[in-house]
Amino acid sequence: MEIISENACFGGTQGVYKHASESCHCDMTFGLFLPAEAKDGPVPVLWYLSGLTCTHENAMVKAGAQAWAAEQGIALVFPDTSPRGEGVADDEAYDLGQGAGFYVNATQAPWAAHFQMWDYMAEELPEFLGNNFPLDMERQAITGHSMGGHGALTLAMSLPGRFKSVSAFAPICNPTASDWGRKQLTAYLGADEGLWAAHDASLLMRNTGFDGPVLVDTGTEDQFLDLLRPETLAAAVSERRQEATLRLQKGYDHSYFFVSTFMEDHISFHADALYGE
């Protein structure tokens, strides 16, 4: 592991680290905030998955999450959104390729060689973090924004028992039925739509649900609202009678101004689950 930077932050440490990924066959970078309590022993973990075009850095510097995490004694993990580097496939469009991994294991050329983001997020990075940092991996929660909200919801529902709680900011709720999803799922997984369902939060909610609390915020002025399709997740929550709080926030858009406004709510929500019995 290479230490890129470590800075004092709200009594703890905000670090950036690089390691060789066996899943993605390239070097991967992540941010990790450790609160002051980590000096005395393992602390609970909140994952933050970012959206399209982002790296590990966007939420780390824009979301305002460290202050609230420090108050609750919770670590924050900021993974990258895709493999990167020389020899890693890319696309000219912002919504495919580097910066747009969609948290899936690609099976199609040229993406399959590196874009194994599901395995990286579900298996490799958690194991790496647990082996190298004072983190209580028995107490994990997950959140994310946009594409990262999609990833947070699908990982939480597909890995029962892993996460105590899940939340999302403006998640892509129904990618199998929107232009913002069908393109990427076809590119990464192929034309067989039967393989896409495992990466659709609305379908997973209807069929599987989540054994714990769910919180989702979306802005009414989100410029991508028709692509996010929050109404499909709401319908699935209602059909399943899932424990969930789904909120439309009047006047807010898709930006980090929106995310940072409601970050305290989300971290407090996860703290209740992480510290509860």
PDB file of N, CA and C in Angstrom, residues 32 43-47 74-77 129 135-137 139-142 274:
ATOM      1  N   LEU A  32      -9.845   7.453   3.015  1.00  0.00           N
ATOM      2  CA  LEU A  32     -10.327   6.883   4.266  1.00  0.00           C
ATOM      3  C   LEU A  32     -10.195   7.931   5.365  1.00  0.00           C
ATOM      4  N   VAL A  43     -13.341   1.112  14.763  1.00  0.00           N
ATOM      5  CA  VAL A  43     -14.527   1.970  14.715  1.00  0.00           C
ATOM      6  C   VAL A  43     -15.455   1.498  13.598  1.00  0.00           C
ATOM      7  N   PRO A  44     -16.753   1.820  13.702  1.00  0.00           N
ATOM      8  CA  PRO A  44     -17.693   1.463  12.631  1.00  0.00           C
ATOM      9  C   PRO A  44     -17.337   2.140  11.309  1.00  0.00           C
ATOM     10  N   VAL A  45     -17.876   1.593  10.222  1.00  0.00           N
ATOM     11  CA  VAL A  45     -17.495   2.020   8.872  1.00  0.00           C
ATOM     12  C   VAL A  45     -18.727   2.449   8.085  1.00  0.00           C
ATOM     13  N   LEU A  46     -18.646   3.613   7.442  1.00  0.00           N
ATOM     14  CA  LEU A  46     -19.649   4.050   6.485  1.00  0.00           C
ATOM     15  C   LEU A  46     -18.992   4.216   5.130  1.00  0.00           C
ATOM     16  N   TRP A  47     -19.476   3.452   4.163  1.00  0.00           N
ATOM     17  CA  TRP A  47     -18.990   3.556   2.790  1.00  0.00           C
ATOM     18  C   TRP A  47     -19.750   4.655   2.057  1.00  0.00           C
ATOM     19  N   ILE A  74     -17.284   7.592  13.510  1.00  0.00           N
ATOM     20  CA  ILE A  74     -17.453   6.651  12.402  1.00  0.00           C
ATOM     21  C   ILE A  74     -16.387   6.912  11.335  1.00  0.00           C
ATOM     22  N   ALA A  75     -15.805   5.852  10.786  1.00  0.00           N
ATOM     23  CA  ALA A  75     -14.879   5.957   9.667  1.00  0.00           C
ATOM     24  C   ALA A  75     -15.658   6.105   8.366  1.00  0.00           C
ATOM     25  N   LEU A  76     -15.069   6.817   7.400  1.00  0.00           N
ATOM     26  CA  LEU A  76     -15.655   6.995   6.078  1.00  0.00           C
ATOM     27  C   LEU A  76     -14.714   6.435   5.026  1.00  0.00           C
ATOM     28  N   VAL A  77     -15.237   5.605   4.133  1.00  0.00           N
ATOM     29  CA  VAL A  77     -14.454   5.078   3.021  1.00  0.00           C
ATOM     30  C   VAL A  77     -14.963   5.707   1.728  1.00  0.00           C
ATOM     31  N   LEU A 129      -9.166  -3.307   3.701  1.00  0.00           N
ATOM     32  CA  LEU A 129      -9.333  -2.314   4.759  1.00  0.00           C
ATOM     33  C   LEU A 129      -9.308  -2.968   6.137  1.00  0.00           C
ATOM     34  N   LEU A 135     -10.685  -0.860  11.807  1.00  0.00           N
ATOM     35  CA  LEU A 135     -12.087  -0.767  11.425  1.00  0.00           C
ATOM     36  C   LEU A 135     -12.849  -1.969  11.951  1.00  0.00           C
ATOM     37  N   ASP A 136     -14.052  -1.712  12.449  1.00  0.00           N
ATOM     38  CA  ASP A 136     -14.927  -2.779  12.930  1.00  0.00           C
ATOM     39  C   ASP A 136     -15.790  -3.233  11.758  1.00  0.00           C
ATOM     40  N   MET A 137     -15.364  -4.271  11.074  1.00  0.00           N
ATOM     41  CA  MET A 137     -16.057  -4.720   9.866  1.00  0.00           C
ATOM     42  C   MET A 137     -17.351  -5.468  10.181  1.00  0.00           C
ATOM     43  N   ARG A 139     -19.567  -3.855  11.851  1.00  0.00           N
ATOM     44  CA  ARG A 139     -20.497  -2.718  11.876  1.00  0.00           C
ATOM     45  C   ARG A 139     -20.225  -1.841  10.664  1.00  0.00           C
ATOM     46  N   GLN A 140     -20.910  -2.160   9.568  1.00  0.00           N
ATOM     47  CA  GLN A 140     -20.764  -1.416   8.328  1.00  0.00           C
ATOM     48  C   GLN A 140     -22.114  -0.871   7.875  1.00  0.00           C
ATOM     49  N   ALA A 141     -22.082   0.297   7.240  1.00  0.00           N
ATOM     50  CA  ALA A 141     -23.241   0.891   6.594  1.00  0.00           C
ATOM     51  C   ALA A 141     -22.775   1.450   5.261  1.00  0.00           C
ATOM     52  N   ILE A 142     -23.714   1.783   4.381  1.00  0.00           N
ATOM     53  CA  ILE A 142     -23.327   2.211   3.042  1.00  0.00           C
ATOM     54  C   ILE A 142     -24.272   3.268   2.515  1.00  0.00           C
ATOM     55  N   LEU A 274     -25.644   1.745  13.331  1.00  0.00           N
ATOM     56  CA  LEU A 274     -24.327   1.168  13.647  1.00  0.00           C
ATOM     57  C   LEU A 274     -24.124   0.978  15.140  1.00  0.00           C
TER      58      LEU A 274
END
